mmCIF file of C-alpha atoms in Angstrom:
data_model
loop_
_atom_site.group_PDB
_atom_site.id
_atom_site.type_symbol
_atom_site.label_atom_id
_atom_site.label_comp_id
_atom_site.label_asym_id
_atom_site.label_seq_id
_atom_site.Cartn_x
_atom_site.Cartn_y
_atom_site.Cartn_z
ATOM 1 C CA MET A 1209 7.640 -25.680 -11.339
ATOM 2 C CA LYS A 1210 5.307 -28.407 -12.525
ATOM 3 C CA LYS A 1211 4.015 -27.924 -16.061
ATOM 4 C CA GLU A 1212 0.362 -28.213 -14.990
ATOM 5 C CA ASN A 1213 0.846 -25.315 -12.557
ATOM 6 C CA LYS A 1214 2.286 -22.891 -15.097
ATOM 7 C CA SER A 1215 -1.030 -21.281 -16.069
ATOM 8 C CA VAL A 1216 -2.055 -20.974 -12.410
ATOM 9 C CA VAL A 1217 1.245 -19.259 -11.589
ATOM 10 C CA ILE A 1218 0.814 -16.839 -14.515
ATOM 11 C CA TRP A 1219 -2.683 -16.056 -13.239
ATOM 12 C CA LEU A 1220 -1.438 -15.369 -9.693
ATOM 13 C CA LEU A 1221 1.499 -13.243 -10.863
ATOM 14 C CA SER A 1222 -0.859 -11.271 -13.118
ATOM 15 C CA GLY A 1223 -2.874 -10.540 -9.997
ATOM 16 C CA CYS A 1224 0.324 -9.352 -8.278
ATOM 17 C CA ILE A 1225 1.049 -6.961 -11.151
ATOM 18 C CA LEU A 1226 -2.485 -5.575 -11.048
ATOM 19 C CA LEU A 1227 -2.284 -5.128 -7.278
ATOM 20 C CA PHE A 1228 0.960 -3.228 -7.773
ATOM 21 C CA ILE A 1229 -0.698 -0.950 -10.341
ATOM 22 C CA MET A 1230 -3.658 -0.529 -7.983
ATOM 23 C CA VAL A 1231 -1.400 0.657 -5.151
ATOM 24 C CA VAL A 1232 0.497 3.031 -7.468
ATOM 25 C CA VAL A 1233 -2.729 4.605 -8.708
ATOM 26 C CA GLY A 1234 -3.970 4.696 -5.118
ATOM 27 C CA GLY A 1235 -0.827 6.640 -4.217
ATOM 28 C CA ILE A 1236 -1.466 9.144 -7.011
ATOM 29 C CA THR A 1237 -5.082 9.406 -5.873
ATOM 30 C CA ARG A 1238 -3.970 10.249 -2.354
ATOM 31 C CA LEU A 1239 -1.158 12.630 -3.340
ATOM 32 C CA THR A 1240 -3.478 14.577 -5.681
ATOM 33 C CA ASN A 1241 -6.257 14.695 -3.046
ATOM 34 C CA SER A 1242 -8.606 12.895 -5.428
ATOM 35 C CA GLY A 1243 -10.043 10.274 -3.091
ATOM 36 C CA LEU A 1244 -13.286 12.055 -2.181
ATOM 37 C CA SER A 1245 -14.316 13.116 -5.685
ATOM 38 C CA MET A 1246 -16.833 10.284 -6.271
ATOM 39 C CA THR A 1247 -19.451 11.005 -3.634
ATOM 40 C CA ASP A 1248 -22.089 8.509 -4.756
ATOM 41 C CA TRP A 1249 -20.721 5.352 -6.343
ATOM 42 C CA HIS A 1250 -22.662 2.612 -8.099
ATOM 43 C CA LEU A 1251 -21.179 -0.677 -9.261
ATOM 44 C CA VAL A 1252 -22.714 -0.674 -12.765
ATOM 45 C CA THR A 1253 -23.556 2.911 -13.726
ATOM 46 C CA ASP A 1254 -20.161 4.260 -12.686
ATOM 47 C CA THR A 1255 -18.151 1.807 -14.779
ATOM 48 C CA PHE A 1256 -17.219 4.794 -16.945
ATOM 49 C CA PRO A 1257 -16.908 8.496 -16.057
ATOM 50 C CA PRO A 1258 -19.744 10.906 -17.002
ATOM 51 C CA LEU A 1259 -20.032 10.951 -20.790
ATOM 52 C CA SER A 1260 -21.601 14.392 -21.287
ATOM 53 C CA GLU A 1261 -21.099 17.900 -19.954
ATOM 54 C CA GLU A 1262 -24.537 17.712 -18.369
ATOM 55 C CA LYS A 1263 -23.572 14.585 -16.425
ATOM 56 C CA TRP A 1264 -20.282 16.188 -15.392
ATOM 57 C CA SER A 1265 -22.125 19.255 -14.122
ATOM 58 C CA GLN A 1266 -24.519 17.067 -12.128
ATOM 59 C CA ALA A 1267 -21.618 15.166 -10.548
ATOM 60 C CA PHE A 1268 -19.848 18.442 -9.745
ATOM 61 C CA GLU A 1269 -22.957 19.876 -8.090
ATOM 62 C CA GLU A 1270 -23.218 16.750 -5.928
ATOM 63 C CA TYR A 1271 -19.555 17.101 -4.960
ATOM 64 C CA LYS A 1272 -20.221 20.664 -3.817
ATOM 65 C CA LYS A 1273 -22.552 19.326 -1.086
ATOM 66 C CA PHE A 1274 -19.707 17.590 0.755
ATOM 67 C CA PRO A 1275 -17.102 18.856 3.257
ATOM 68 C CA GLU A 1276 -14.042 18.736 0.985
ATOM 69 C CA TYR A 1277 -15.535 21.317 -1.359
ATOM 70 C CA GLN A 1278 -17.356 23.363 1.278
ATOM 71 C CA LYS A 1279 -14.378 23.657 3.655
ATOM 72 C CA ILE A 1280 -11.377 23.585 1.302
ATOM 73 C CA ASN A 1281 -11.895 23.774 -2.444
ATOM 74 C CA ILE A 1282 -14.540 26.502 -2.409
ATOM 75 C CA HIS A 1283 -11.740 28.879 -1.409
ATOM 76 C CA ASN A 1284 -9.378 27.725 -4.180
ATOM 77 C CA ASP A 1285 -11.284 28.783 -7.328
ATOM 78 C CA PHE A 1286 -12.029 25.110 -7.863
ATOM 79 C CA SER A 1287 -13.479 24.666 -11.363
ATOM 80 C CA LEU A 1288 -15.189 21.877 -13.276
ATOM 81 C CA SER A 1289 -11.908 21.055 -15.046
ATOM 82 C CA ASP A 1290 -10.221 20.695 -11.641
ATOM 83 C CA TYR A 1291 -13.014 18.368 -10.582
ATOM 84 C CA LYS A 1292 -12.605 16.266 -13.722
ATOM 85 C CA PHE A 1293 -8.918 15.785 -12.878
ATOM 86 C CA ILE A 1294 -9.480 14.493 -9.347
ATOM 87 C CA TYR A 1295 -12.506 12.456 -10.462
ATOM 88 C CA PHE A 1296 -10.388 10.635 -13.041
ATOM 89 C CA TRP A 1297 -7.868 9.327 -10.525
ATOM 90 C CA GLU A 1298 -10.477 8.081 -8.061
ATOM 91 C CA TRP A 1299 -12.524 6.521 -10.875
ATOM 92 C CA PHE A 1300 -9.396 4.873 -12.358
ATOM 93 C CA HIS A 1301 -8.444 3.499 -8.936
ATOM 94 C CA ARG A 1302 -11.873 1.894 -8.523
ATOM 95 C CA PHE A 1303 -11.910 0.707 -12.155
ATOM 96 C CA ILE A 1304 -8.664 -1.208 -11.626
ATOM 97 C CA GLY A 1305 -10.270 -2.768 -8.551
ATOM 98 C CA ARG A 1306 -13.043 -4.103 -10.770
ATOM 99 C CA ILE A 1307 -10.503 -5.448 -13.274
ATOM 100 C CA ILE A 1308 -8.663 -7.223 -10.445
ATOM 101 C CA GLY A 1309 -11.947 -8.805 -9.354
ATOM 102 C CA LEU A 1310 -12.620 -10.118 -12.857
ATOM 103 C CA VAL A 1311 -9.031 -11.268 -13.409
ATOM 104 C CA PHE A 1312 -9.180 -13.252 -10.190
ATOM 105 C CA LEU A 1313 -12.730 -14.604 -10.296
ATOM 106 C CA VAL A 1314 -13.091 -15.741 -13.932
ATOM 107 C CA PRO A 1315 -9.857 -17.815 -14.096
ATOM 108 C CA PHE A 1316 -10.538 -19.094 -10.564
ATOM 109 C CA VAL A 1317 -13.871 -20.570 -11.699
ATOM 110 C CA TYR A 1318 -12.208 -21.981 -14.825
ATOM 111 C CA PHE A 1319 -9.376 -23.652 -12.867
ATOM 112 C CA LEU A 1320 -11.897 -24.931 -10.356
ATOM 113 C CA LEU A 1321 -14.055 -26.547 -13.037
ATOM 114 C CA LYS A 1322 -11.002 -27.996 -14.770
ATOM 115 C CA LYS A 1323 -9.711 -29.328 -11.414
ATOM 116 C CA ARG A 1324 -6.388 -27.553 -11.895
ATOM 117 C CA LEU A 1325 -6.169 -26.474 -8.248
ATOM 118 C CA SER A 1326 -4.928 -28.842 -5.582
ATOM 119 C CA SER A 1327 -6.872 -28.858 -2.318
ATOM 120 C CA GLU A 1328 -4.097 -26.845 -0.642
ATOM 121 C CA THR A 1329 -3.957 -24.238 -3.414
ATOM 122 C CA LEU A 1330 -7.752 -24.063 -3.507
ATOM 123 C CA LYS A 1331 -7.875 -23.177 0.184
ATOM 124 C CA LYS A 1332 -5.309 -20.425 -0.333
ATOM 125 C CA CYS A 1333 -7.229 -19.045 -3.318
ATOM 126 C CA VAL A 1334 -10.465 -18.938 -1.320
ATOM 127 C CA ILE A 1335 -8.580 -16.917 1.300
ATOM 128 C CA LEU A 1336 -7.384 -14.589 -1.477
ATOM 129 C CA LEU A 1337 -10.955 -14.196 -2.708
ATOM 130 C CA GLY A 1338 -12.026 -13.172 0.790
ATOM 131 C CA MET A 1339 -9.095 -10.778 1.103
ATOM 132 C CA GLY A 1340 -10.029 -9.106 -2.178
ATOM 133 C CA GLY A 1341 -13.625 -8.606 -1.069
ATOM 134 C CA PHE A 1342 -12.510 -7.230 2.294
ATOM 135 C CA GLN A 1343 -10.118 -4.818 0.562
ATOM 136 C CA GLY A 1344 -13.031 -3.432 -1.445
ATOM 137 C CA PHE A 1345 -14.983 -2.920 1.779
ATOM 138 C CA LEU A 1346 -11.991 -1.148 3.355
ATOM 139 C CA GLY A 1347 -11.875 1.249 0.399
ATOM 140 C CA TRP A 1348 -15.537 2.174 0.913
ATOM 141 C CA PHE A 1349 -15.010 2.353 4.692
ATOM 142 C CA MET A 1350 -12.087 4.752 4.202
ATOM 143 C CA VAL A 1351 -13.828 7.088 1.753
ATOM 144 C CA ARG A 1352 -16.947 7.177 3.919
ATOM 145 C CA SER A 1353 -14.972 8.788 6.749
ATOM 146 C CA GLY A 1354 -14.290 11.853 4.588
ATOM 147 C CA LEU A 1355 -17.844 12.444 3.384
ATOM 148 C CA ILE A 1356 -19.550 13.255 6.682
ATOM 149 C CA ASP A 1357 -17.990 16.135 8.649
ATOM 150 C CA ASN A 1358 -14.245 15.927 8.123
ATOM 151 C CA PRO A 1359 -12.992 16.986 4.640
ATOM 152 C CA ASP A 1360 -10.330 14.274 4.774
ATOM 153 C CA VAL A 1361 -10.357 10.528 5.285
ATOM 154 C CA SER A 1362 -9.387 8.966 8.608
ATOM 155 C CA HIS A 1363 -5.656 8.257 8.606
ATOM 156 C CA PHE A 1364 -6.383 5.019 10.494
ATOM 157 C CA ARG A 1365 -8.718 3.829 7.745
ATOM 158 C CA LEU A 1366 -6.374 4.975 4.987
ATOM 159 C CA SER A 1367 -3.484 3.092 6.568
ATOM 160 C CA LEU A 1368 -5.618 -0.026 7.031
ATOM 161 C CA HIS A 1369 -6.666 0.104 3.355
ATOM 162 C CA LEU A 1370 -3.069 0.607 2.186
ATOM 163 C CA THR A 1371 -1.492 -1.997 4.467
ATOM 164 C CA PHE A 1372 -4.064 -4.642 3.635
ATOM 165 C CA ALA A 1373 -3.365 -4.093 -0.085
ATOM 166 C CA PHE A 1374 0.333 -4.760 0.616
ATOM 167 C CA ILE A 1375 -0.538 -7.874 2.636
ATOM 168 C CA THR A 1376 -2.871 -9.167 -0.092
ATOM 169 C CA PHE A 1377 -0.090 -8.704 -2.636
ATOM 170 C CA ALA A 1378 2.438 -10.492 -0.411
ATOM 171 C CA TYR A 1379 0.112 -13.429 0.192
ATOM 172 C CA THR A 1380 -0.693 -13.733 -3.533
ATOM 173 C CA LEU A 1381 3.028 -13.789 -4.279
ATOM 174 C CA TRP A 1382 3.591 -16.397 -1.555
ATOM 175 C CA VAL A 1383 0.937 -18.706 -3.067
ATOM 176 C CA ALA A 1384 2.584 -18.301 -6.489
ATOM 177 C CA LEU A 1385 6.021 -19.068 -5.002
ATOM 178 C CA ASP A 1386 4.640 -22.254 -3.442
ATOM 179 C CA LEU A 1387 3.809 -23.430 -6.966
ATOM 180 C CA ILE A 1388 7.000 -22.122 -8.581
ATOM 181 C CA TYR A 1389 9.152 -23.934 -6.007
ATOM 182 C CA PRO A 1390 7.239 -27.144 -5.168
ATOM 183 C CA ASN A 1391 10.320 -28.946 -3.834
ATOM 184 C CA LYS A 1392 10.791 -28.137 -0.173
ATOM 185 C CA VAL A 1393 14.179 -27.108 1.205
ATOM 186 C CA ASN A 1394 15.512 -27.239 4.744
ATOM 187 C CA ALA A 1395 14.629 -24.087 6.630
ATOM 188 C CA ILE A 1396 17.531 -21.971 7.861
ATOM 189 C CA LEU A 1397 15.898 -21.244 11.200
ATOM 190 C CA PRO A 1398 18.137 -18.411 12.510
ATOM 191 C CA LEU A 1399 17.784 -16.484 9.252
ATOM 192 C CA GLN A 1400 14.103 -17.340 8.964
ATOM 193 C CA LYS A 1401 13.498 -15.899 12.433
ATOM 194 C CA LEU A 1402 15.371 -12.690 11.577
ATOM 195 C CA ALA A 1403 13.487 -12.342 8.281
ATOM 196 C CA ARG A 1404 10.162 -12.755 10.095
ATOM 197 C CA ILE A 1405 11.082 -10.046 12.600
ATOM 198 C CA ALA A 1406 12.204 -7.763 9.758
ATOM 199 C CA LEU A 1407 8.903 -8.412 7.953
ATOM 200 C CA VAL A 1408 6.896 -7.475 11.060
ATOM 201 C CA PHE A 1409 8.786 -4.193 11.425
ATOM 202 C CA LEU A 1410 8.407 -3.532 7.693
ATOM 203 C CA LEU A 1411 4.628 -3.972 7.955
ATOM 204 C CA VAL A 1412 4.500 -1.642 10.963
ATOM 205 C CA GLN A 1413 6.538 0.844 8.938
ATOM 206 C CA ILE A 1414 4.018 0.565 6.081
ATOM 207 C CA ILE A 1415 1.218 1.215 8.595
ATOM 208 C CA TYR A 1416 2.999 4.356 9.761
ATOM 209 C CA GLY A 1417 3.601 5.350 6.155
ATOM 210 C CA GLY A 1418 -0.185 5.345 5.820
ATOM 211 C CA PHE A 1419 -0.465 7.457 8.981
ATOM 212 C CA VAL A 1420 2.054 9.970 7.606
ATOM 213 C CA ALA A 1421 0.154 10.156 4.301
ATOM 214 C CA GLY A 1422 -3.249 10.450 5.971
ATOM 215 C CA LEU A 1423 -2.140 13.227 8.333
ATOM 216 C CA ASN A 1424 0.072 14.991 5.741
ATOM 217 C CA ALA A 1425 2.799 14.629 8.358
ATOM 218 C CA GLY A 1426 5.529 14.745 5.729
ATOM 219 C CA LEU A 1427 4.904 18.458 5.229
ATOM 220 C CA ILE A 1428 6.417 19.391 8.604
ATOM 221 C CA HIS A 1429 9.887 18.992 10.166
ATOM 222 C CA ASN A 1430 11.566 18.829 6.767
ATOM 223 C CA TYR A 1431 15.053 18.232 8.125
ATOM 224 C CA TRP A 1432 17.297 15.192 8.419
ATOM 225 C CA PRO A 1433 18.759 13.509 10.446
ATOM 226 C CA MET A 1434 17.294 15.828 13.112
ATOM 227 C CA MET A 1435 13.634 16.852 13.149
ATOM 228 C CA SER A 1436 14.847 20.457 13.360
ATOM 229 C CA ASP A 1437 18.071 22.259 14.179
ATOM 230 C CA GLY A 1438 19.593 20.235 16.998
ATOM 231 C CA GLN A 1439 16.431 18.292 17.920
ATOM 232 C CA PHE A 1440 16.260 14.555 17.260
ATOM 233 C CA LEU A 1441 12.856 14.494 19.032
ATOM 234 C CA HIS A 1442 11.005 17.723 18.268
ATOM 235 C CA GLU A 1443 9.246 19.338 21.239
ATOM 236 C CA SER A 1444 5.960 19.384 19.321
ATOM 237 C CA VAL A 1445 5.843 15.574 19.588
ATOM 238 C CA ILE A 1446 5.082 16.019 23.293
ATOM 239 C CA LEU A 1447 3.006 19.206 23.028
ATOM 240 C CA GLU A 1448 0.553 18.028 20.331
ATOM 241 C CA LYS A 1449 -1.392 15.470 22.385
ATOM 242 C CA ASP A 1450 -2.066 14.604 26.031
ATOM 243 C CA SER A 1451 -0.901 10.969 26.085
ATOM 244 C CA TRP A 1452 1.937 9.063 24.459
ATOM 245 C CA PHE A 1453 -0.508 6.779 22.656
ATOM 246 C CA LEU A 1454 -2.208 9.760 21.000
ATOM 247 C CA ARG A 1455 1.111 11.490 20.381
ATOM 248 C CA LEU A 1456 2.438 8.494 18.468
ATOM 249 C CA THR A 1457 -0.758 7.613 16.584
ATOM 250 C CA GLU A 1458 -2.606 10.902 15.976
ATOM 251 C CA GLY A 1459 -0.048 13.693 16.360
ATOM 252 C CA LYS A 1460 1.624 14.714 13.111
ATOM 253 C CA SER A 1461 5.009 15.204 14.751
ATOM 254 C CA GLY A 1462 4.761 11.962 16.712
ATOM 255 C CA VAL A 1463 3.721 9.908 13.694
ATOM 256 C CA GLN A 1464 6.586 11.342 11.642
ATOM 257 C CA PHE A 1465 9.028 10.605 14.486
ATOM 258 C CA VAL A 1466 7.943 6.944 14.633
ATOM 259 C CA HIS A 1467 8.177 6.620 10.841
ATOM 260 C CA ARG A 1468 11.700 8.100 10.888
ATOM 261 C CA THR A 1469 12.805 5.827 13.739
ATOM 262 C CA LEU A 1470 11.324 2.653 12.260
ATOM 263 C CA ALA A 1471 13.300 3.301 9.070
ATOM 264 C CA TYR A 1472 16.524 2.789 11.033
ATOM 265 C CA VAL A 1473 15.083 -0.356 12.650
ATOM 266 C CA VAL A 1474 14.098 -1.909 9.304
ATOM 267 C CA VAL A 1475 17.510 -1.129 7.795
ATOM 268 C CA GLY A 1476 19.195 -2.547 10.891
ATOM 269 C CA PHE A 1477 17.376 -5.876 10.785
ATOM 270 C CA ILE A 1478 17.978 -6.323 7.066
ATOM 271 C CA LEU A 1479 21.693 -5.571 7.508
ATOM 272 C CA LEU A 1480 21.814 -8.018 10.413
ATOM 273 C CA LEU A 1481 20.148 -10.641 8.216
ATOM 274 C CA ALA A 1482 22.745 -10.032 5.493
ATOM 275 C CA ILE A 1483 25.667 -10.235 7.944
ATOM 276 C CA LYS A 1484 24.362 -13.410 9.623
ATOM 277 C CA SER A 1485 23.749 -15.044 6.228
ATOM 278 C CA HIS A 1486 27.504 -15.300 5.606
ATOM 279 C CA LYS A 1487 27.659 -18.023 8.267
ATOM 280 C CA PHE A 1488 25.456 -20.331 6.212
ATOM 281 C CA ASP A 1489 25.763 -22.155 2.907
ATOM 282 C CA LEU A 1490 22.983 -20.458 0.950
ATOM 283 C CA ASN A 1491 21.639 -21.421 -2.442
ATOM 284 C CA LYS A 1492 21.444 -18.958 -5.339
ATOM 285 C CA ASN A 1493 17.863 -17.835 -4.655
ATOM 286 C CA GLN A 1494 18.548 -17.212 -0.976
ATOM 287 C CA LYS A 1495 21.638 -15.137 -1.756
ATOM 288 C CA SER A 1496 19.800 -13.179 -4.457
ATOM 289 C CA GLY A 1497 16.884 -12.428 -2.134
ATOM 290 C CA ILE A 1498 19.097 -11.091 0.659
ATOM 291 C CA THR A 1499 21.209 -9.042 -1.769
ATOM 292 C CA ALA A 1500 18.057 -7.517 -3.263
ATOM 293 C CA LEU A 1501 16.792 -6.688 0.234
ATOM 294 C CA VAL A 1502 19.958 -4.780 1.128
ATOM 295 C CA ILE A 1503 20.006 -2.805 -2.132
ATOM 296 C CA ILE A 1504 16.297 -1.934 -2.073
ATOM 297 C CA VAL A 1505 16.190 -0.962 1.616
ATOM 298 C CA PHE A 1506 18.984 1.592 1.099
ATOM 299 C CA ILE A 1507 17.220 3.001 -1.987
ATOM 300 C CA GLN A 1508 14.010 3.232 0.040
ATOM 301 C CA PHE A 1509 15.785 4.901 2.957
ATOM 302 C CA ALA A 1510 17.314 7.513 0.633
ATOM 303 C CA LEU A 1511 13.958 8.142 -1.047
ATOM 304 C CA GLY A 1512 12.356 8.631 2.357
ATOM 305 C CA VAL A 1513 14.964 11.222 3.313
ATOM 306 C CA PHE A 1514 14.626 13.174 0.063
ATOM 307 C CA THR A 1515 10.827 12.951 0.146
ATOM 308 C CA LEU A 1516 10.942 14.588 3.578
ATOM 309 C CA LEU A 1517 13.578 17.206 2.691
ATOM 310 C CA TYR A 1518 11.612 18.332 -0.386
ATOM 311 C CA SER A 1519 8.212 18.323 1.413
ATOM 312 C CA VAL A 1520 6.671 15.380 -0.464
ATOM 313 C CA PRO A 1521 6.578 16.339 -4.152
ATOM 314 C CA LEU A 1522 4.244 14.052 -6.099
ATOM 315 C CA TRP A 1523 6.948 12.103 -7.947
ATOM 316 C CA LEU A 1524 9.075 11.503 -4.854
ATOM 317 C CA GLY A 1525 6.120 10.505 -2.693
ATOM 318 C CA LEU A 1526 5.017 8.080 -5.389
ATOM 319 C CA ALA A 1527 8.532 6.676 -5.860
ATOM 320 C CA HIS A 1528 8.792 6.130 -2.097
ATOM 321 C CA GLN A 1529 5.557 4.108 -2.138
ATOM 322 C CA ILE A 1530 6.585 2.098 -5.215
ATOM 323 C CA VAL A 1531 9.940 1.108 -3.729
ATOM 324 C CA ALA A 1532 8.159 0.079 -0.506
ATOM 325 C CA PHE A 1533 6.283 -2.384 -2.715
ATOM 326 C CA PHE A 1534 9.552 -3.703 -4.156
ATOM 327 C CA LEU A 1535 10.973 -4.013 -0.648
ATOM 328 C CA LEU A 1536 8.000 -6.085 0.487
ATOM 329 C CA THR A 1537 8.375 -8.225 -2.647
ATOM 330 C CA ALA A 1538 12.036 -8.917 -1.867
ATOM 331 C CA MET A 1539 11.181 -9.613 1.787
ATOM 332 C CA THR A 1540 8.429 -12.068 0.846
ATOM 333 C CA PHE A 1541 10.655 -13.880 -1.649
ATOM 334 C CA THR A 1542 13.574 -14.079 0.801
ATOM 335 C CA LEU A 1543 11.434 -15.348 3.675
ATOM 336 C CA HIS A 1544 9.850 -17.931 1.364
ATOM 337 C CA ARG A 1545 13.264 -19.205 0.255
ATOM 338 C CA LEU A 1546 14.519 -19.370 3.849
ATOM 339 C CA SER A 1547 11.452 -21.323 4.967
ATOM 340 C CA LYS A 1548 10.751 -25.037 4.667
#
């Protein structure tokens, strides 16, 4: 890494860490059903939570006007203290988003004025700026879907918001890796191709992870390896919806079936990558990346199984999402080191 790029790399990796924290808090927000607690959000006035009991009561009364309270929580003896709990996680999630915006924008302007960004890096950072803004829009777009008639957000929008956060993280890491390893290496094309295919399936798996979370599809068919006693494909997959497209994108059983099946596919491609890699003379970074992939994918697979068997307890659901982040990190690093 060139000395003049060190501060830029630290800046980009700091953004990666904050994005990781953002996704973790987002996972807690989802798993605690906190995402619809802030019904009317303002950029400046909502920088901090309500600071008096009167303000809390006003916010709670506003919350009572929306479907989540009227159709669900009104029947659960939902109190002001309960509301404060879910409000905190949604507020904290959005607060971190603001911090990420500042951490990216302020140093970006500084590096721009100091001419510390090459033309190539500048282009990539402008793309990152756009991705960050679009991610904020996706968050609003997702929450909006749960404040009209349905007391829950659209699982399509939730998955889009989650997946794009993962992609933004991966791209930020890739830009940092370009600066950390400025000297190009010869691409190992067969392994690069396999890693790309594995990455595509991993991203599809992340999308379906969002579907499972949005539909609460992990709360049914809590068996493994079968979906129930003796059924690899549960009959409800077919009975839930009228077409295969709807069955596999909107049906709880169908979405869970795809998520289960894709887990085997992702593991298979990563194992194939590891096996094929023995035919090539790899450098230390390439070997480390592939080894990390194999270890993390098996940890993630095991977490997925236990998360399902125990009906998605908070800590297991969160651990499953965190390790997915580590898996994408290892995949991004490995693909980068196998590429020219």
